[in-house]
XYZ file of C-alpha atoms in Angstrom:
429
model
C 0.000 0.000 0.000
C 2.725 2.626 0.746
C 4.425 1.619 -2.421
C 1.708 2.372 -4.502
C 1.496 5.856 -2.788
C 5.050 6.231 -3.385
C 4.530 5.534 -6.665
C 1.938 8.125 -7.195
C 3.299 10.565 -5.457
C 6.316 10.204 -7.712
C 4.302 10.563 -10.835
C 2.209 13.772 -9.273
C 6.014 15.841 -9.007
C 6.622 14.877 -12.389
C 3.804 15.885 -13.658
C 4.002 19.488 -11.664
C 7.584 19.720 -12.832
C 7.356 19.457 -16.545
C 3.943 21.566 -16.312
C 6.454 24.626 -14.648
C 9.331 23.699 -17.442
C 6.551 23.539 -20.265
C 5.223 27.166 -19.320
C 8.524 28.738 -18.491
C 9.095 27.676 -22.102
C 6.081 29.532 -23.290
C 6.871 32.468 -21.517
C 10.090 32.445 -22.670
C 8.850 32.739 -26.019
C 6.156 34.636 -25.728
C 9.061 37.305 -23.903
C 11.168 36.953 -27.223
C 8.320 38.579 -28.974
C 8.069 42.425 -29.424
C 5.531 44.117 -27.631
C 3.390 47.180 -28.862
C 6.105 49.824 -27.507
C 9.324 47.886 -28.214
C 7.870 48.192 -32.272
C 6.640 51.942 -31.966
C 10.166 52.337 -30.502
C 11.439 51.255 -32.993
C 9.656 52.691 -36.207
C 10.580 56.221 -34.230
C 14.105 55.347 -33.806
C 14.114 54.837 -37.572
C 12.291 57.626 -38.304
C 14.304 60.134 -36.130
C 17.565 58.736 -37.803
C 16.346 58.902 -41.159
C 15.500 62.273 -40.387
C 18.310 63.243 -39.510
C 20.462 62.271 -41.706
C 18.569 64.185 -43.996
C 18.761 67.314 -42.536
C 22.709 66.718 -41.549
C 23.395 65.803 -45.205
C 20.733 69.420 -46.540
C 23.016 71.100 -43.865
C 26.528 70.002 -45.339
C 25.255 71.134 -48.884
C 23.967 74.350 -48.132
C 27.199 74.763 -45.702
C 28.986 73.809 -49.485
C 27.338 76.177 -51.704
C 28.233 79.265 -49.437
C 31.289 78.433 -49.441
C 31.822 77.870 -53.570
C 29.658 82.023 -53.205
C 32.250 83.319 -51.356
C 35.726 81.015 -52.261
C 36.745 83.831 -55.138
C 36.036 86.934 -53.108
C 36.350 86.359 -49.048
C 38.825 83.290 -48.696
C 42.287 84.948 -48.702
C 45.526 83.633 -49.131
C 47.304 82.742 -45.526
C 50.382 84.769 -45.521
C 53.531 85.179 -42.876
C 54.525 88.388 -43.827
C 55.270 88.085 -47.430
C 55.667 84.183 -47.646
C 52.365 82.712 -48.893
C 51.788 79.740 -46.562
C 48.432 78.895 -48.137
C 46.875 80.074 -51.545
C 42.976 80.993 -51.750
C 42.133 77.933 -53.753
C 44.548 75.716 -51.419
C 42.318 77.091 -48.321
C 39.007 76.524 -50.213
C 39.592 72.860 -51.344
C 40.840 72.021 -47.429
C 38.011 73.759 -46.032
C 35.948 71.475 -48.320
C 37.695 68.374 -47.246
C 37.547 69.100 -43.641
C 33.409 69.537 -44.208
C 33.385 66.219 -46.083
C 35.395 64.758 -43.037
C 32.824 66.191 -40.192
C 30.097 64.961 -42.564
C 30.742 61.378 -42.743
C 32.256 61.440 -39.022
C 28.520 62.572 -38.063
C 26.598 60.393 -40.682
C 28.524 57.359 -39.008
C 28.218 58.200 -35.773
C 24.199 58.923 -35.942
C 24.080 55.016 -37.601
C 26.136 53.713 -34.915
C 24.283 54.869 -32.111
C 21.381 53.733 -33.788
C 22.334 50.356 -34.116
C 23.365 50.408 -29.988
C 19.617 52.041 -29.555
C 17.842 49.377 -31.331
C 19.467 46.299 -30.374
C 18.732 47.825 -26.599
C 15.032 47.615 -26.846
C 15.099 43.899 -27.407
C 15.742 42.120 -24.547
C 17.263 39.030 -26.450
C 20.151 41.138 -28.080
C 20.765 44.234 -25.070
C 23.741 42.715 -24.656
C 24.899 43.700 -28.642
C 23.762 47.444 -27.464
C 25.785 47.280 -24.400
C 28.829 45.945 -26.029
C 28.386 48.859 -28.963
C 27.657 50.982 -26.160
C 31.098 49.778 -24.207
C 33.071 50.294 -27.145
C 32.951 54.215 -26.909
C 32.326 55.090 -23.510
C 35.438 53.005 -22.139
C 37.545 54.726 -23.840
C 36.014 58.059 -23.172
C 35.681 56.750 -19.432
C 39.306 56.198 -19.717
C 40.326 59.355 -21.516
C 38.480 61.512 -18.621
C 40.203 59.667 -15.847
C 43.952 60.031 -17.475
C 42.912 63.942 -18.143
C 41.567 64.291 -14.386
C 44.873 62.463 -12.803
C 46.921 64.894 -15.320
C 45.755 68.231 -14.050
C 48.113 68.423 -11.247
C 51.186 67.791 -13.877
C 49.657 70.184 -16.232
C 49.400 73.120 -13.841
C 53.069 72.536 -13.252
C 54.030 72.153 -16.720
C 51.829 75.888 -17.218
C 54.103 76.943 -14.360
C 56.992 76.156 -15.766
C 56.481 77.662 -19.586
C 55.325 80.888 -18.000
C 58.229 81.268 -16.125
C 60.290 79.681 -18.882
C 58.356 82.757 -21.255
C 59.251 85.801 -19.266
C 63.105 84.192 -18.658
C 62.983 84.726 -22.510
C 61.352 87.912 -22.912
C 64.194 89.406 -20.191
C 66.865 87.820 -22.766
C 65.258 89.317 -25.834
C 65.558 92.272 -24.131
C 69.268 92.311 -22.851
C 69.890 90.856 -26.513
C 68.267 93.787 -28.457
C 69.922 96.589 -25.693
C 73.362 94.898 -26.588
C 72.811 94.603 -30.559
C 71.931 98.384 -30.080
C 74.698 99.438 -28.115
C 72.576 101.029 -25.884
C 73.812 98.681 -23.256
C 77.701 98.069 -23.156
C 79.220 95.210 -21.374
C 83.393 95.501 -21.446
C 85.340 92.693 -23.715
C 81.185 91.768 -25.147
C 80.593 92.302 -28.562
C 77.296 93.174 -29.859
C 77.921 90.921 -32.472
C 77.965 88.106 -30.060
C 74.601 89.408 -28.805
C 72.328 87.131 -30.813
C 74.035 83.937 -30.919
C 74.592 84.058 -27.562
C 70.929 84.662 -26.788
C 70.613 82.047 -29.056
C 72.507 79.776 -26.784
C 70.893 80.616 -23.682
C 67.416 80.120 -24.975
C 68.417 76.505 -26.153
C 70.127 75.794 -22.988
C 66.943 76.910 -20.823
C 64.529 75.171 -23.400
C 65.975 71.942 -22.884
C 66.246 72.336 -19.133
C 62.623 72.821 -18.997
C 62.051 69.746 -20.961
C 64.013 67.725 -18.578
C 62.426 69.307 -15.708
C 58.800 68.733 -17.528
C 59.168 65.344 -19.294
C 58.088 63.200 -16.049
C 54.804 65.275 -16.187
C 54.303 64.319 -19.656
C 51.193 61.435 -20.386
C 52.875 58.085 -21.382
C 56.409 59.468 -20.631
C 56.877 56.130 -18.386
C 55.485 53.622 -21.486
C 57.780 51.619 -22.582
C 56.949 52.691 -26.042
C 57.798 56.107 -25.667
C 61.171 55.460 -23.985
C 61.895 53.094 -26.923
C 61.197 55.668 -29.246
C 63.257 58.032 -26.780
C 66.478 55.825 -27.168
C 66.036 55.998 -30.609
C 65.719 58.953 -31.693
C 68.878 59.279 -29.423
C 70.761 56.926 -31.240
C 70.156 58.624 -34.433
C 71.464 61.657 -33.724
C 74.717 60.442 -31.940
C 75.467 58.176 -35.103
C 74.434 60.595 -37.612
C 75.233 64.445 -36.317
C 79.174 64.128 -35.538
C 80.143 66.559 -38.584
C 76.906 68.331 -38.066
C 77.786 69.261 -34.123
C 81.652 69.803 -35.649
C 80.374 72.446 -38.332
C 78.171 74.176 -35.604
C 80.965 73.802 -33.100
C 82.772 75.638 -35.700
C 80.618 78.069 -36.425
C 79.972 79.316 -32.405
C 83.916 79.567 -32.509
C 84.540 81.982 -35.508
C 81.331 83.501 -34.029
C 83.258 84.415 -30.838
C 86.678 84.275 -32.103
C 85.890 87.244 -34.622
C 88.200 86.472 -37.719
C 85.819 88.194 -40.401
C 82.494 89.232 -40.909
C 80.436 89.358 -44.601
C 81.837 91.317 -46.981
C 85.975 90.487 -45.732
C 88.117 90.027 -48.596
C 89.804 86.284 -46.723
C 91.964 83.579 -47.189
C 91.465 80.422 -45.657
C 94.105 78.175 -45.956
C 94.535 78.162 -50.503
C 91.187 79.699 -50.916
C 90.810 83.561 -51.055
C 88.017 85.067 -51.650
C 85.540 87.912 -50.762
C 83.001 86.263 -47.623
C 79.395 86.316 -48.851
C 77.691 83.995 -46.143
C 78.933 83.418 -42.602
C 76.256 80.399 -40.689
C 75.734 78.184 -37.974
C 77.686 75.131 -40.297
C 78.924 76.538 -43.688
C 80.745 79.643 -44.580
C 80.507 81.316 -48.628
C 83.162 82.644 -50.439
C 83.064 84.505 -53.646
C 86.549 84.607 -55.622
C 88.061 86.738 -58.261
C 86.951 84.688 -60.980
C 83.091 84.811 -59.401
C 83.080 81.144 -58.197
C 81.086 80.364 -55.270
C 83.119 78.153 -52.801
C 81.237 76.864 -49.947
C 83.321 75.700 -46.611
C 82.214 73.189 -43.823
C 83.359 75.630 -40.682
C 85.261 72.370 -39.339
C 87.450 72.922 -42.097
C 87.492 76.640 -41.882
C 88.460 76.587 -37.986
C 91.426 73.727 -38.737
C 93.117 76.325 -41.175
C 95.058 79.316 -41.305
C 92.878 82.010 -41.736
C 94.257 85.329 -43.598
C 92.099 88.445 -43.220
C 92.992 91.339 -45.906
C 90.235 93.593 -45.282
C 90.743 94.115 -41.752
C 94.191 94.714 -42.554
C 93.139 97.519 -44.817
C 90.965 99.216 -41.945
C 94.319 99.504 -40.141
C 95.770 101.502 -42.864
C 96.263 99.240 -45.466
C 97.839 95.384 -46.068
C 100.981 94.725 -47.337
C 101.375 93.336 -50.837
C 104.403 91.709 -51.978
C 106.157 90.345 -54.303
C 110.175 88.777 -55.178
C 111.929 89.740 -58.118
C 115.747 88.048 -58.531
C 118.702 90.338 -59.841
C 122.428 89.418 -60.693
C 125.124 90.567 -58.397
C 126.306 92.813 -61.762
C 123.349 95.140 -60.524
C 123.603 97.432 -58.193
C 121.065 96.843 -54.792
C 120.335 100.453 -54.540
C 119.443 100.717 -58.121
C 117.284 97.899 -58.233
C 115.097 99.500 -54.739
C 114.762 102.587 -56.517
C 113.111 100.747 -59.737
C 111.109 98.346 -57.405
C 109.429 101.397 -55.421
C 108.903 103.681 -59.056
C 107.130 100.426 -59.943
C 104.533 100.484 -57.260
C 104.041 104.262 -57.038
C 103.220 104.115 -60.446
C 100.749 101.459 -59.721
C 97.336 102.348 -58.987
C 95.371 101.498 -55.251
C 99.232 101.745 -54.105
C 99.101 103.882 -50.748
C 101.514 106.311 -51.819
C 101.686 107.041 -47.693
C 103.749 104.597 -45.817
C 105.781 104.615 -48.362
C 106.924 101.366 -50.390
C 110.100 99.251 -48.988
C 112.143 96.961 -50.405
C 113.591 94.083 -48.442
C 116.519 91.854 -49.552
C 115.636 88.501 -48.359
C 118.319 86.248 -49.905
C 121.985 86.102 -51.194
C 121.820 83.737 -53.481
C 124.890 81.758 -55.449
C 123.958 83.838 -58.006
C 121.570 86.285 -57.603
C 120.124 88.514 -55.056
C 115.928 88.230 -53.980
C 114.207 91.247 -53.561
C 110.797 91.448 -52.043
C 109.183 94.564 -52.352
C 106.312 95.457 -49.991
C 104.039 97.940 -50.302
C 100.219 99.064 -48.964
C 97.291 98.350 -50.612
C 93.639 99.889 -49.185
C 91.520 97.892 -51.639
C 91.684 93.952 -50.819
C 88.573 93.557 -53.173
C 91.141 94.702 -56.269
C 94.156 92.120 -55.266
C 94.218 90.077 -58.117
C 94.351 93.031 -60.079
C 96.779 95.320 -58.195
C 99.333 92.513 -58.447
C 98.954 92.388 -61.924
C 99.557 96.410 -62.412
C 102.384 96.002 -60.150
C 104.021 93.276 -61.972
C 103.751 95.291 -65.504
C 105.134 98.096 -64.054
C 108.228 96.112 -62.619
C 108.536 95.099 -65.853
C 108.798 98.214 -67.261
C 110.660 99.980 -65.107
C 113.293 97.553 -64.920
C 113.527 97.717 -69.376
C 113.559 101.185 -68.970
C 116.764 101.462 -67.124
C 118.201 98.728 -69.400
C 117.969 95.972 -66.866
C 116.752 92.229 -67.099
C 114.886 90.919 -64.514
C 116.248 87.278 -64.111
C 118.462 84.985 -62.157
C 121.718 84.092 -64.235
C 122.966 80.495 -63.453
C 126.910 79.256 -63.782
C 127.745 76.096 -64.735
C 130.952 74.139 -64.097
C 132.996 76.488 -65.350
C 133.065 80.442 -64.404
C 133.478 82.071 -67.887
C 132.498 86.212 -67.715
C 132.526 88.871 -69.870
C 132.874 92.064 -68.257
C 132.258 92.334 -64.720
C 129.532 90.515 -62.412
C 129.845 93.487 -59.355
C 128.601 96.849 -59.680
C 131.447 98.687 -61.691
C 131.635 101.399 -58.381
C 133.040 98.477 -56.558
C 135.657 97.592 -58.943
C 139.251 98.736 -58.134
C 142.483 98.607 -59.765
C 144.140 95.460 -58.604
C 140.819 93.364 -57.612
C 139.078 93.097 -61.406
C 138.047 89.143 -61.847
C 137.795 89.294 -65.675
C 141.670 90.203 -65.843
């Protein structure tokens, strides 16, 4: 007897339960279908976004047309002072560009969020809406908190370039005073005025960005310390003549040698200096050829300066003639200084000089040395002064050269100046 009750009692709960499961399944479906609002939802989602896109897209072309109205008479080139950065029609077609960029950003966003609305009103695909949902306001969630934990760094960073900007207004200041002469420092050129400035501001720029780059987002990734130590060593490998030339440039900077428009020579280059930089110095020679020098190779040579030579009162030219022992020295320093007084841009004040710099076997080297007040004229001058030796010399019946004996001494006539010869000491007897 309590068997069969068992029994039934068994059967009764299994009944009860697959009656529950059965309408749990029902309601589950019956849940799955829309309901009266969830379908007027959406129709007016759909009709709201059809909408407007509409209106966005009537916007964008009327936004178009006034701008093809007014492209040939309002948009103007962008100039910095009389460099034009950006032409009209340049400025036009970007504007254009950046409207057709704002319009599709919009059109696509409007869809998107669309797409999140409508799978939200189901209940079977929320979770689609919440993930479309999650995929922009993460990263906006994210971008807030960064930009809130960055504040304090950026009010220091502020800090810093204000303090940074008046440190460089007070140097613009000193610089310009200098440059003017209106403020004179002993031994301090105003010609050092800018580049120095020019130092200083690099030197305090690149504190500041020692001082700031902790404060900067993502200055601890490891990314941007990779791309750090790269950058780095690119320049070490690749700017050792670069820092040479500019190291070379700050010295003839301080060191003074010339300035543009010095007639120069640097090492077996002369020439007039047309461009004096940071890494490359210009010279124009006589024969109008552009020469450009590294300044590593300018500072490692002898450098010759003619012009300020001639603001002293003149540099010396000079040049060697050789004369026979048959001629008498005096004679031949009379002709050599008629030569350059007849020569023209001569300085006829000091006065020419002749030097005797060698006693040859057989001849005697004269150098003569005389000013010249136009460096610019040098090729020139030496040729006027060479034609006149020349004629000078023929005129008093004398040849400029260098006689040469060979094994054996044969003369005719005397090889001394005849007011030298005595009786008793004559060679050719």
């Amino acid at each position: 007897m309590k068997t069969t009750e068992v029994v039934i009692d068994s059967v009764l709960k299994a009944k009860e339960a697959a009656g529950k499961e059965t309408t749990n399944y029902i309601v589950g479906i019956f849940n799955k279908i829309p309901n009266k609002i969830e379908i007027a939802s959406v129709i007016i989602s759909v009709l709201v976004t059809i909408g407007s896109l509409y209106w966005i897209n009537r916007l964008f072309k009327s936004v178009h047309k006034k701008f093809e109205a007014v492209s040939k008479t309002k948009i103007k080139t962008v100039k910095i002072k009389n460099y034009d950065i950006l032409p009209a029609k340049y400025t036009y077609k970007i504007s254009i560009t950046v409207l057709k960029i704002i319009r599709v950003i919009l059109l696509a966003s409007i869809i998107y969020f669309w797409f999140s609305f409508l799978f939200g009103i189901f209940p079977a695909t929320k979770s689609i809406s919440n993930t479309l949902i999650g995929y922009v306001t993460e990263p906006l969630k994210a971008v807030i908190i960064s930009f809130i934990n960055f504040l304090p760094g950026l009010f220091f960073i502020i800090t810093v370039l204000i303090i940074v900007h008046y440190i460089n207004k007070a140097l613009v200041f000193f610089a310009d005073e200098i440059a003017k002469e209106r403020l004179k420092i002993e031994g301090f050129y105003k010609e050092w005025a800018k580049p120095t400035y020019t130092i200083i501001k690099i030197i305090i720029y690149a504190f500041s960005f020692v001082i700031i780059f902790p404060y900067l987002p993502g200055a601890n990734s490891p990314a941007f310390q990779g791309v750090s130590i790269f950058m780095g060593v690119l320049l070490s490998l690749g700017s050792t003549d670069f820092i040479a030339n500019a190291v070379g440039g700050l010295m003839m900077i301080y060191m003074r040698p010339f300035i543009v428009g010095d007639v120069v020579k640097i090492g077996d280059t002369m020439g007039t200096v047309i461009h004096k930089g940071m890494l490359v110095t210009r010279l124009k020679t006589p024969k109008n050829e552009e020469i450009s020098l590294p300044n590593k190779i300018v500072t490692q040579n002898q450098i010759v300066n003619y012009s300020s030579e001639a603001i002293d009162g003149g540099f010396f030219m000079h040049t060697t003639v050789t004369i026979g022992y048959d001629v008498e020295w005096r004679k031949v320093h009379e002709l050599m200084i008629e030569s350059a007084l007849r020569t023209e841009d001569i300085a006829k004040k000091p006065e020419p000089f002749v030097l005797q710099t060698e006693l040859n076997d057989f001849s005697v080297s004269y150098e003569l040395n005389a000013y010249c007040k136009n460096p610019s004229k040098m090729g020139l001058v030496y040729s006027l002064l060479h034609q006149n030796l020349q004629d000078c010399f023929n005129e008093s019946g004398i040849e400029i050269l260098s006689p040469h004996y060979h094994v054996k001494r044969v003369v005719d006539g005397k090889i001394i100046p005849e007011k030298y010869i005595k009786p008793g000491n004559d060679i050719t007897k």
